[in-house]
Each structure stands twice: as structure tokens, then as C-alpha cells.
């Protein structure tokens, strides 16, 4: 068959990356050619236009219509991305938006467990123990709920990237392309970001990041595509330092720097990482031990360590602006410092220079690591296990990269003690996971 041809496809599974799986030419559900499609749900029969038939192992397609719909199908949370829009005109970023919210979470947990089994080599019981929860509500000092997830999973994005094309169109990119799709709503964004997005006409071509920190005021940061329009460093709005808040604690962050995207995410992860630390060190962290916050950003998890008794903390982060902010954010712990380095190099350096006393301190300490989507990778994991910390808390935003790293940890004797997913990206396939490991 050729690209452009139309087929009927029974969708049997969900795969990593927000795509769904069916097979054609299969007998009794076995064999046949795998077809990956977006916008479907397992159990459905859909009409698919083949969009890429070049590979022998699998083809790709686009869903044009649903002939037998799942009971979990809903009108898309983002009308611009629904099936009545041509596939090439559907904006990206809400690839589970056509699925009832609790079923989205079941599918995400299935993808996480499948990755742990296939790439992490974990047994059925350990895999089944992995959980996924919605973002927990945030409570104030006297226990009252001050912020919670919306019932329909919308209105959470405090950070959104839009694009301006050469014709002045403003909007997100289409799914799987770099074509700007003008839209009249951004339902996953906070109300403030949505309002700010209505004011962007007349901007020069390039990327626009809309950022709403804790003060509620939305910053619009132009990320010039060409160096000519790049603002000077001192006037760069991306470098304005804003304040984010987790409970009573404030964090300085560059407006254009990394901060968790969901308005409840930093508090949710602080809570889950805190639980993991308390599991590993039920009586509180050893103040004489050396604790590490790897891929530390502005020190969110260094503070989680400090809040639970750590005194000697090193936060390692490659972005010097983030470590500048981290230094201030963790200044109240006199033994804490932020270092600008790549984690792989920092660990290699540490392993080659550590004294017996350094090693003894790390062996009693906890390491939190929160790598980017590609995961920590074998080299970093092997360097980390060579340092032999008492416990590890791994915060992951990609289940397959996580599972591969877990496999490396397990080969060195570190076993996952708990695996807790949290849905910090409703209506998209993304999932955040916190894993507690120890020997
Ligand atoms: C997922 S973010 C986590 C940041 C922080 N833990 C937080 O939650 O706010 C990953 C961070 O790792 C940093 N990073 C990426 N690659 C790195 C590397 N090889 N070494 C050190 N830091 C890195 C990025 O700049 C980013 O701040």
C-alpha cells in the first residue's frame, strides 16, 4: 500500500509517545504490519489515511474518522484538535485530549508499567505496584485547600510556547510539524496565559514563550530565531528573575529558565520527593552525610533535602544562570552549594578525586536526580552507583528513559522500592514519575 491510501484499523494498544497501535494483515491479532496513529483509543475501529509507508517494520497514519468509538472517547478538550479538523491542521500538545480524563491516566500507567517491564526488566509484581495519581491539592498552613487540579484537567500550563510565522499568524505548531496553527483558545493554559495569548498580533516571526510565575503577571519572552534580533543580555526579558513559590518557600528563577510547567507541579514533586526521602531516611536525613541534587535547576530538590535535615548538599546543574539562582535559593543551609557542571563530568571528577572521608559521607547520603527527557544514561548511572549513596530518588519525565536507567541501577544492586507517577500533564501523553531506589 502507498502513502495517501485509506484503511480501516482496529486499535489494540497505546504506545509510548502518545501514539496508538493497530495491525493490518494480522491473523487472530498476531503478525501483520504495525500501524501507529495519533487521535485514537484502544478498542476503537478508525478510518486511517496512511501518512508514511517507507519503513518495513511499521507504518504511520492519520485518523480521519471513527467508525466504532471507545466509551472513553470525548469531544476533544481543544476543539481545534478534534477529528472534524483536517489532521494537518490539528495543533499539537494535547494528544490525549479526546480521552476521558481518568482513562487517560489508566493509559499512562499502562505505558509506564509496560516500559518498566520491557526496558527495566522488572518482574510482574514490582511493575504492578507502580501507581499514578492526579496532581495533589495544595494546602495552606492551617490545612485548607488553596489550589487544586481542575475537574476537567484544563487550565494548568503556566508556561506555553507559541510561534509567529512569516505571515504574522500566531499559535502553536501543528502536531508533528512546524506549521503555525492560529487558534482561538488554549484550554490547557492558565486563564492569565490565555488572556496574554490574545494580545500577540503584530509580533515579529519567531518563538514566543508565555510565562506566568507566582505573582500572576504573564511575561512574553521573544526567542529570536536569528541572532540579529537577539536582545542584549542585560535587557533580555528571559533573564528577568521571577519568584516561584512552594508552600512558604520562594525560589528565584529566570523568567526564561526551567521551572515545572503545571501550576501544581513543583509542590506535587516536592511532596513526592519528600515522601521518598522520608522512606529512605525515616528518622530524618543525616546532617553529617553528603547529599546531592543532580540536574538541580534552581534547587527545588536541594531545598527538599534541606527541609528534611540535610546540611551538606551539592546541587549540580549545567545552566550557570540556574545555579546563580540556586545559590541564593539554598543559602539558608550553610553547608549547601550549587555548582555549574555537567552531571557526567561532575561525577567522574568526584569519583576520581574523592577521599575516603568524602566516600563515607556520600555512602550515608541521598541523591535526588531529575534529568531531562533523555534520562541520565548508562554513564551517569554507573558513575553514581560507583559513589554508592545510601538511597536515590529519581524524578523522571520519560518512562522509557527511566526504565532503561532503572535497568542499569538494578544491575548494580539498586532496586526500586516505590514507583509513583503523577499526572502533571493532563490531556497529553506525558507523565512524571518519582522512583525510590536503594540497595
Ligand atoms: C527536568 S529539569 C529539572 C530541574 C529541577 N530539578 C527542577 O525540578 O526544577 C533538568 C535540568 O537539568 C539541566 N541539565 C540538562 N542536562 C544537564 C547535564 N548534562 N548536566 C547538568 N544539568 C543538566 C537542565 O538545565 C535543567 O535545569
Short mmCIF file of C-alpha atoms and ligand atoms in Angstrom, two decimals:
data_model
loop_
_atom_site.label_atom_id
_atom_site.label_comp_id
_atom_site.label_asym_id
_atom_site.label_seq_id
_atom_site.Cartn_x
_atom_site.Cartn_y
_atom_site.Cartn_z
CA UNK A 1 0.00 0.00 0.00
CA UNK A 2 1.09 3.58 -0.50
CA UNK A 3 1.10 6.80 1.44
CA UNK A 4 -2.26 8.53 1.00
CA UNK A 5 -4.31 5.32 0.85
CA UNK A 6 -7.11 4.81 3.36
CA UNK A 7 -7.64 1.74 5.56
CA UNK A 8 -9.90 0.61 8.41
CA UNK A 9 -7.82 -0.12 11.52
CA UNK A 10 -8.69 -1.80 14.80
CA UNK A 11 -6.66 -0.11 17.51
CA UNK A 12 -5.36 -2.58 20.09
CA UNK A 13 -2.90 -0.71 22.30
CA UNK A 14 -1.30 2.57 23.32
CA UNK A 15 2.45 3.08 22.81
CA UNK A 16 4.99 5.42 24.34
CA UNK A 17 4.92 8.92 22.86
CA UNK A 18 1.15 9.49 22.54
CA UNK A 19 0.51 7.11 19.66
CA UNK A 20 -1.82 4.16 19.34
CA UNK A 21 -1.19 0.82 17.72
CA UNK A 22 -3.08 -1.40 15.31
CA UNK A 23 -2.07 -4.06 12.80
CA UNK A 24 -3.17 -4.83 9.29
CA UNK A 25 -2.87 -8.27 7.78
CA UNK A 26 -2.89 -9.78 11.27
CA UNK A 27 -4.46 -13.17 11.93
CA UNK A 28 -6.08 -13.65 15.35
CA UNK A 29 -4.48 -10.35 16.38
CA UNK A 30 -0.96 -11.72 15.67
CA UNK A 31 1.58 -10.88 13.00
CA UNK A 32 0.78 -8.31 10.34
CA UNK A 33 2.16 -4.82 9.93
CA UNK A 34 2.14 -2.39 12.82
CA UNK A 35 0.46 0.96 12.15
CA UNK A 36 0.98 3.86 14.55
CA UNK A 37 -1.74 6.53 14.66
CA UNK A 38 -2.50 9.50 16.91
CA UNK A 39 -6.03 10.55 17.99
CA UNK A 40 -7.34 7.01 18.62
CA UNK A 41 -8.16 4.88 21.70
CA UNK A 42 -7.52 1.15 22.19
CA UNK A 43 -10.64 -0.82 21.27
CA UNK A 44 -11.72 1.56 18.51
CA UNK A 45 -12.05 0.97 14.80
CA UNK A 46 -10.87 4.03 12.90
CA UNK A 47 -10.51 5.16 9.31
CA UNK A 48 -6.84 5.92 8.73
CA UNK A 49 -5.04 7.68 5.90
CA UNK A 50 -1.52 6.25 5.63
CA UNK A 51 1.00 9.07 6.01
CA UNK A 52 4.31 7.17 5.95
CA UNK A 53 4.76 3.70 4.42
CA UNK A 54 8.52 3.87 3.86
CA UNK A 55 9.62 1.59 6.70
CA UNK A 56 9.27 -2.18 6.53
CA UNK A 57 8.79 -2.58 10.29
CA UNK A 58 5.89 -0.13 10.79
CA UNK A 59 3.82 2.49 9.01
CA UNK A 60 2.23 5.69 10.26
CA UNK A 61 -1.23 7.05 9.60
CA UNK A 62 -3.68 9.82 10.49
CA UNK A 63 -7.16 9.21 11.84
CA UNK A 64 -9.87 10.68 9.61
CA UNK A 65 -12.94 9.23 11.34
CA UNK A 66 -14.03 6.75 13.99
CA UNK A 67 -16.42 4.01 12.93
CA UNK A 68 -16.58 2.20 16.28
CA UNK A 69 -15.84 4.59 19.13
CA UNK A 70 -14.48 3.73 22.57
CA UNK A 71 -16.81 4.50 25.50
CA UNK A 72 -13.88 6.61 26.77
CA UNK A 73 -13.98 8.97 23.77
CA UNK A 74 -15.00 12.59 24.49
CA UNK A 75 -15.24 15.71 22.33
CA UNK A 76 -11.64 16.93 22.22
CA UNK A 77 -10.84 19.29 25.09
CA UNK A 78 -9.30 21.56 22.44
CA UNK A 79 -11.86 21.94 19.63
CA UNK A 80 -9.07 22.98 17.24
CA UNK A 81 -7.57 19.47 17.61
CA UNK A 82 -10.75 17.43 17.15
CA UNK A 83 -11.37 14.90 14.39
CA UNK A 84 -13.54 17.26 12.33
CA UNK A 85 -10.39 19.31 11.68
CA UNK A 86 -8.06 18.08 8.92
CA UNK A 87 -5.18 16.08 10.51
CA UNK A 88 -2.52 18.51 9.25
CA UNK A 89 -4.39 21.45 10.84
CA UNK A 90 -4.70 19.95 14.35
CA UNK A 91 -2.41 21.72 16.85
CA UNK A 92 -0.02 19.63 18.91
CA UNK A 93 0.29 19.47 22.67
CA UNK A 94 -2.95 17.78 23.73
CA UNK A 95 -2.61 14.33 22.20
CA UNK A 96 -4.83 12.66 24.85
CA UNK A 97 -7.44 15.43 24.81
CA UNK A 98 -10.04 13.20 23.14
CA UNK A 99 -9.97 10.68 26.01
CA UNK A 100 -11.94 10.80 29.26
CA UNK A 101 -9.52 12.06 31.94
CA UNK A 102 -9.47 9.02 34.24
CA UNK A 103 -8.94 6.74 31.23
CA UNK A 104 -6.02 8.93 30.09
CA UNK A 105 -4.44 8.12 33.46
CA UNK A 106 -5.10 4.39 33.04
CA UNK A 107 -3.38 4.51 29.64
CA UNK A 108 -0.40 6.45 31.04
CA UNK A 109 0.00 3.94 33.86
CA UNK A 110 -0.15 1.13 31.30
CA UNK A 111 2.65 2.81 29.28
CA UNK A 112 4.75 3.28 32.44
CA UNK A 113 4.29 -0.34 33.55
CA UNK A 114 4.98 -1.64 30.06
CA UNK A 115 8.25 0.36 29.94
CA UNK A 116 9.29 -0.91 33.41
CA UNK A 117 8.69 -4.46 32.30
CA UNK A 118 10.23 -4.26 28.83
CA UNK A 119 13.15 -1.90 29.38
CA UNK A 120 13.58 -2.09 33.17
CA UNK A 121 13.45 -5.90 33.25
CA UNK A 122 11.23 -5.73 36.33
CA UNK A 123 9.01 -8.61 37.46
CA UNK A 124 5.21 -8.56 37.27
CA UNK A 125 4.61 -7.83 40.97
CA UNK A 126 7.05 -4.91 41.08
CA UNK A 127 5.57 -3.50 37.87
CA UNK A 128 2.02 -3.84 39.18
CA UNK A 129 2.98 -1.85 42.29
CA UNK A 130 3.67 1.28 40.19
CA UNK A 131 0.92 3.89 40.67
CA UNK A 132 -0.29 7.08 39.01
CA UNK A 133 -2.21 9.85 40.75
CA UNK A 134 -3.56 13.26 39.70
CA UNK A 135 -1.68 16.32 40.97
CA UNK A 136 -2.49 16.56 44.68
CA UNK A 137 -4.19 19.66 46.05
CA UNK A 138 -2.02 22.24 47.77
CA UNK A 139 -2.94 23.02 51.38
CA UNK A 140 -2.22 26.17 53.34
CA UNK A 141 -0.58 26.37 56.75
CA UNK A 142 -3.82 25.52 58.56
CA UNK A 143 -4.69 22.63 56.26
CA UNK A 144 -7.26 24.28 53.99
CA UNK A 145 -7.05 23.58 50.24
CA UNK A 146 -5.58 26.64 48.50
CA UNK A 147 -5.16 25.21 44.98
CA UNK A 148 -6.27 22.03 43.27
CA UNK A 149 -6.45 20.32 39.89
CA UNK A 150 -9.46 21.36 37.81
CA UNK A 151 -12.18 18.73 37.41
CA UNK A 152 -11.66 18.61 33.64
CA UNK A 153 -7.84 18.76 33.69
CA UNK A 154 -7.61 22.15 31.93
CA UNK A 155 -6.06 25.49 32.94
CA UNK A 156 -2.74 24.19 34.31
CA UNK A 157 0.00 25.40 31.95
CA UNK A 158 1.94 28.33 33.40
CA UNK A 159 4.35 28.13 30.50
CA UNK A 160 3.36 27.95 26.82
CA UNK A 161 5.45 28.33 23.66
CA UNK A 162 3.72 29.88 20.65
CA UNK A 163 5.15 30.79 17.27
CA UNK A 164 4.75 33.64 14.81
CA UNK A 165 5.14 32.72 11.14
CA UNK A 166 6.22 34.91 8.21
CA UNK A 167 2.55 35.85 7.57
CA UNK A 168 2.06 37.07 11.13
CA UNK A 169 -0.01 34.06 12.21
CA UNK A 170 0.38 33.37 15.93
CA UNK A 171 -0.23 29.98 17.51
CA UNK A 172 1.15 26.60 18.41
CA UNK A 173 2.76 24.35 15.84
CA UNK A 174 0.63 21.66 14.23
CA UNK A 175 1.20 18.21 15.70
CA UNK A 176 4.33 16.66 14.14
CA UNK A 177 5.14 19.76 12.04
CA UNK A 178 6.45 23.32 12.29
CA UNK A 179 3.43 24.94 10.68
CA UNK A 180 1.81 27.62 12.86
CA UNK A 181 -1.88 26.97 13.59
CA UNK A 182 -3.78 30.10 14.67
CA UNK A 183 -6.18 29.04 17.44
CA UNK A 184 -8.77 30.99 19.39
CA UNK A 185 -8.27 29.11 22.68
CA UNK A 186 -5.51 27.44 24.68
CA UNK A 187 -7.54 25.34 27.13
CA UNK A 188 -4.55 23.74 28.86
CA UNK A 189 -3.09 27.16 29.75
CA UNK A 190 -3.98 29.17 32.83
CA UNK A 191 -6.57 31.91 32.33
CA UNK A 192 -3.81 34.54 32.56
CA UNK A 193 -1.71 32.90 29.84
CA UNK A 194 -4.83 32.52 27.67
CA UNK A 195 -5.58 36.24 28.02
CA UNK A 196 -2.00 37.21 27.21
CA UNK A 197 -2.08 34.98 24.13
CA UNK A 198 -4.88 37.14 22.71
CA UNK A 199 -2.56 40.19 22.64
CA UNK A 200 0.25 38.89 20.45
CA UNK A 201 -0.75 40.12 16.99
CA UNK A 202 1.88 42.15 15.14
CA UNK A 203 4.88 40.36 16.63
CA UNK A 204 7.94 39.54 14.56
CA UNK A 205 8.39 35.95 13.37
CA UNK A 206 9.93 33.57 15.92
CA UNK A 207 9.03 31.82 19.13
CA UNK A 208 7.15 33.48 21.98
CA UNK A 209 7.26 31.95 25.45
CA UNK A 210 4.41 32.97 27.74
CA UNK A 211 5.41 32.54 31.38
CA UNK A 212 3.17 33.14 34.39
CA UNK A 213 5.13 32.92 37.66
CA UNK A 214 3.65 33.04 41.16
CA UNK A 215 2.97 36.81 41.01
CA UNK A 216 0.36 36.10 38.33
CA UNK A 217 1.73 38.58 35.77
CA UNK A 218 2.40 36.95 32.40
CA UNK A 219 5.76 37.64 30.75
CA UNK A 220 6.04 37.32 26.97
CA UNK A 221 9.57 36.33 26.00
CA UNK A 222 10.59 36.56 22.36
CA UNK A 223 13.06 33.82 21.48
CA UNK A 224 14.53 35.28 18.34
CA UNK A 225 15.26 32.69 15.68
CA UNK A 226 18.04 34.81 14.25
CA UNK A 227 20.96 36.29 16.16
CA UNK A 228 20.29 39.81 14.74
CA UNK A 229 17.15 40.24 16.82
CA UNK A 230 18.65 38.74 19.95
CA UNK A 231 18.29 41.19 22.85
CA UNK A 232 21.40 42.18 24.75
CA UNK A 233 21.91 40.07 27.84
CA UNK A 234 21.16 42.87 30.29
CA UNK A 235 17.81 43.64 28.65
CA UNK A 236 16.90 40.08 27.84
CA UNK A 237 13.40 39.51 29.29
CA UNK A 238 14.25 35.80 29.57
CA UNK A 239 16.74 36.86 32.23
CA UNK A 240 14.32 38.77 34.39
CA UNK A 241 14.40 36.97 37.72
CA UNK A 242 10.91 35.99 38.90
CA UNK A 243 9.76 34.27 42.09
CA UNK A 244 8.05 30.91 42.29
CA UNK A 245 6.56 29.52 45.47
CA UNK A 246 6.31 26.08 47.05
CA UNK A 247 4.48 26.28 50.37
CA UNK A 248 6.13 29.06 52.36
CA UNK A 249 9.38 28.82 50.38
CA UNK A 250 10.24 31.13 47.46
CA UNK A 251 12.55 30.24 44.59
CA UNK A 252 14.27 32.74 42.31
CA UNK A 253 14.08 31.60 38.67
CA UNK A 254 15.00 33.31 35.40
CA UNK A 255 11.71 34.05 33.62
CA UNK A 256 13.04 32.09 30.65
CA UNK A 257 14.71 29.40 32.75
CA UNK A 258 13.49 25.96 33.74
CA UNK A 259 10.60 25.67 36.17
CA UNK A 260 7.96 22.94 36.31
CA UNK A 261 5.08 23.77 33.95
CA UNK A 262 1.92 22.67 35.75
CA UNK A 263 0.83 25.24 38.35
CA UNK A 264 0.75 22.44 41.00
CA UNK A 265 3.84 20.57 39.79
CA UNK A 266 6.59 21.95 42.00
CA UNK A 267 4.52 21.36 45.14
CA UNK A 268 3.49 17.89 43.93
CA UNK A 269 7.08 16.86 43.24
CA UNK A 270 8.34 18.42 46.46
CA UNK A 271 5.77 16.24 48.27
CA UNK A 272 6.61 13.04 46.38
CA UNK A 273 10.37 13.58 46.67
CA UNK A 274 9.85 14.40 50.35
CA UNK A 275 7.93 11.11 50.84
CA UNK A 276 10.73 9.23 49.08
CA UNK A 277 13.39 10.87 51.26
CA UNK A 278 11.38 10.01 54.38
CA UNK A 279 11.10 6.37 53.23
CA UNK A 280 14.85 6.18 52.75
CA UNK A 281 15.66 8.05 55.98
CA UNK A 282 12.69 7.63 58.33
CA UNK A 283 14.41 9.42 61.20
CA UNK A 284 15.43 12.44 59.07
CA UNK A 285 18.49 12.94 56.91
CA UNK A 286 21.94 12.56 58.39
CA UNK A 287 23.29 16.13 58.72
CA UNK A 288 26.89 14.86 58.52
CA UNK A 289 26.27 12.93 55.28
CA UNK A 290 26.80 14.39 51.80
CA UNK A 291 23.56 14.71 49.81
CA UNK A 292 23.33 15.52 46.09
CA UNK A 293 20.72 17.22 43.90
CA UNK A 294 21.70 16.31 40.33
CA UNK A 295 20.23 18.24 37.37
CA UNK A 296 19.22 20.60 40.13
CA UNK A 297 17.82 23.61 38.21
CA UNK A 298 17.26 26.37 40.77
CA UNK A 299 17.50 23.98 43.71
CA UNK A 300 13.91 22.76 44.19
CA UNK A 301 15.04 19.34 45.43
CA UNK A 302 18.13 20.66 47.23
CA UNK A 303 15.61 22.56 49.36
CA UNK A 304 13.54 19.37 49.78
CA UNK A 305 16.71 17.72 51.14
CA UNK A 306 17.47 20.73 53.36
CA UNK A 307 13.93 20.77 54.73
CA UNK A 308 14.38 17.16 55.85
CA UNK A 309 17.58 17.59 57.81
CA UNK A 310 20.35 17.64 55.18
CA UNK A 311 23.11 20.16 55.81
CA UNK A 312 25.80 19.19 53.31
CA UNK A 313 24.10 19.48 49.92
CA UNK A 314 25.58 19.95 46.45
CA UNK A 315 23.22 20.89 43.62
CA UNK A 316 24.73 20.21 40.18
CA UNK A 317 23.28 21.94 37.13
CA UNK A 318 24.74 22.86 33.72
CA UNK A 319 22.97 26.23 33.28
CA UNK A 320 25.02 28.91 35.09
CA UNK A 321 22.02 31.25 35.42
CA UNK A 322 20.10 28.49 37.20
CA UNK A 323 23.00 27.77 39.57
CA UNK A 324 23.24 31.53 40.33
CA UNK A 325 19.61 31.44 41.40
CA UNK A 326 20.05 28.09 43.17
CA UNK A 327 22.91 29.53 45.24
CA UNK A 328 20.52 32.13 46.62
CA UNK A 329 17.61 29.72 46.95
CA UNK A 330 19.60 27.32 49.16
CA UNK A 331 21.69 29.92 51.01
CA UNK A 332 19.95 29.25 54.34
CA UNK A 333 21.77 25.88 54.60
CA UNK A 334 25.34 26.89 55.24
CA UNK A 335 26.76 23.61 54.00
CA UNK A 336 24.80 23.76 50.73
CA UNK A 337 26.23 24.92 47.43
CA UNK A 338 25.25 24.96 43.76
CA UNK A 339 27.86 24.02 41.17
CA UNK A 340 27.70 24.67 37.44
CA UNK A 341 28.73 21.48 35.67
CA UNK A 342 27.52 18.68 33.51
CA UNK A 343 26.47 15.85 35.79
CA UNK A 344 28.52 13.22 33.92
CA UNK A 345 31.69 15.29 34.25
CA UNK A 346 30.97 16.26 37.85
CA UNK A 347 30.50 12.63 38.88
CA UNK A 348 33.61 11.45 37.02
CA UNK A 349 35.59 14.18 38.66
CA UNK A 350 34.18 13.33 42.08
CA UNK A 351 34.89 9.62 41.64
CA UNK A 352 38.48 10.28 40.66
CA UNK A 353 39.19 12.74 43.48
CA UNK A 354 37.05 11.65 46.42
CA UNK A 355 38.88 10.94 49.66
CA UNK A 356 37.85 8.10 51.96
CA UNK A 357 36.03 10.66 54.08
CA UNK A 358 34.14 12.04 51.04
CA UNK A 359 33.12 8.50 50.09
CA UNK A 360 31.98 7.69 53.59
CA UNK A 361 29.80 10.84 53.62
CA UNK A 362 28.16 10.10 50.26
CA UNK A 363 27.60 6.47 51.29
CA UNK A 364 25.36 7.81 54.10
CA UNK A 365 23.66 10.37 51.85
CA UNK A 366 20.71 10.58 49.48
CA UNK A 367 20.94 11.59 45.82
CA UNK A 368 17.97 13.17 44.03
CA UNK A 369 18.31 13.24 40.27
CA UNK A 370 15.93 14.84 37.80
CA UNK A 371 17.44 14.52 34.33
CA UNK A 372 15.97 15.89 31.09
CA UNK A 373 13.74 13.75 28.88
CA UNK A 374 16.61 11.63 27.54
CA UNK A 375 17.26 10.28 31.05
CA UNK A 376 20.53 10.11 32.96
CA UNK A 377 22.01 7.42 30.73
CA UNK A 378 24.28 4.50 31.47
CA UNK A 379 27.47 6.50 32.07
CA UNK A 380 25.87 8.78 34.69
CA UNK A 381 24.08 5.89 36.42
CA UNK A 382 27.29 3.84 36.56
CA UNK A 383 29.24 6.80 37.97
CA UNK A 384 26.51 7.37 40.51
CA UNK A 385 26.41 3.77 41.71
CA UNK A 386 30.22 3.88 41.96
CA UNK A 387 29.74 6.66 44.53
CA UNK A 388 27.39 4.24 46.36
CA UNK A 389 24.87 6.59 48.04
CA UNK A 390 22.54 5.10 50.66
CA UNK A 391 19.47 5.99 48.62
CA UNK A 392 18.45 7.50 45.31
CA UNK A 393 15.31 9.43 44.35
CA UNK A 394 14.89 9.54 40.58
CA UNK A 395 12.42 12.09 39.14
CA UNK A 396 11.67 11.21 35.52
CA UNK A 397 9.65 12.75 32.73
CA UNK A 398 10.08 9.90 30.24
CA UNK A 399 9.05 6.37 31.21
CA UNK A 400 11.24 4.57 28.67
CA UNK A 401 14.41 6.54 29.53
CA UNK A 402 13.57 5.96 33.21
CA UNK A 403 13.11 2.22 32.69
CA UNK A 404 16.44 1.92 30.88
CA UNK A 405 18.18 3.74 33.72
CA UNK A 406 16.40 1.53 36.27
CA UNK A 407 17.80 -1.49 34.45
CA UNK A 408 21.33 -0.08 34.91
CA UNK A 409 20.65 0.67 38.59
CA UNK A 410 19.33 -2.87 39.11
CA UNK A 411 22.42 -4.40 37.52
CA UNK A 412 24.43 -2.57 40.21
CA UNK A 413 22.19 -3.79 43.02
CA UNK A 414 19.86 -0.77 43.47
CA UNK A 415 16.21 -1.87 43.43
CA UNK A 416 13.15 0.39 43.08
CA UNK A 417 11.29 0.47 46.41
CA UNK A 418 8.41 2.59 45.13
CA UNK A 419 7.37 3.95 41.74
CA UNK A 420 4.84 6.78 41.87
CA UNK A 421 3.61 8.52 38.77
CA UNK A 422 1.82 11.86 38.93
CA UNK A 423 -0.26 13.36 36.14
CA UNK A 424 1.32 16.79 35.72
CA UNK A 425 0.42 16.97 32.02
CA UNK A 426 -3.33 16.25 31.71
CA UNK A 427 -4.59 15.81 28.13
CA UNK A 428 -1.10 14.98 26.89
CA UNK A 429 0.69 11.62 26.98
CA UNK A 430 3.40 12.95 29.30
CA UNK A 431 3.85 11.58 32.79
CA UNK A 432 6.18 12.44 35.66
CA UNK A 433 7.43 9.61 37.88
CA UNK A 434 9.27 9.55 41.21
CA UNK A 435 11.22 6.38 41.98
CA UNK A 436 12.85 5.48 45.29
CA UNK A 437 15.88 3.19 44.94
CA UNK A 438 18.17 1.58 47.48
CA UNK A 439 20.49 -1.40 47.77
C1 LIG B 1 13.97 18.39 34.35
S1 LIG B 1 14.94 19.80 34.74
C2 LIG B 1 14.96 19.67 36.49
C3 LIG B 1 15.33 20.90 37.26
C4 LIG B 1 15.00 20.88 38.74
N1 LIG B 1 15.28 19.61 39.36
C5 LIG B 1 13.55 21.28 38.98
O1 LIG B 1 12.71 20.41 39.20
O2 LIG B 1 13.25 22.48 38.93
C6 LIG B 1 16.51 19.26 34.23
C7 LIG B 1 17.63 20.24 34.48
O3 LIG B 1 18.84 19.62 34.09
C8 LIG B 1 19.67 20.56 33.46
N2 LIG B 1 20.58 19.76 32.63
C9 LIG B 1 20.35 19.19 31.42
N3 LIG B 1 21.40 18.43 31.06
C10 LIG B 1 22.30 18.51 32.06
C11 LIG B 1 23.58 17.91 32.28
N4 LIG B 1 24.13 17.08 31.39
N5 LIG B 1 24.22 18.19 33.42
C12 LIG B 1 23.67 19.05 34.34
N6 LIG B 1 22.46 19.62 34.19
C13 LIG B 1 21.79 19.34 33.07
C14 LIG B 1 18.74 21.49 32.73
O4 LIG B 1 19.33 22.76 32.54
C15 LIG B 1 17.54 21.53 33.70
O5 LIG B 1 17.68 22.60 34.60
#
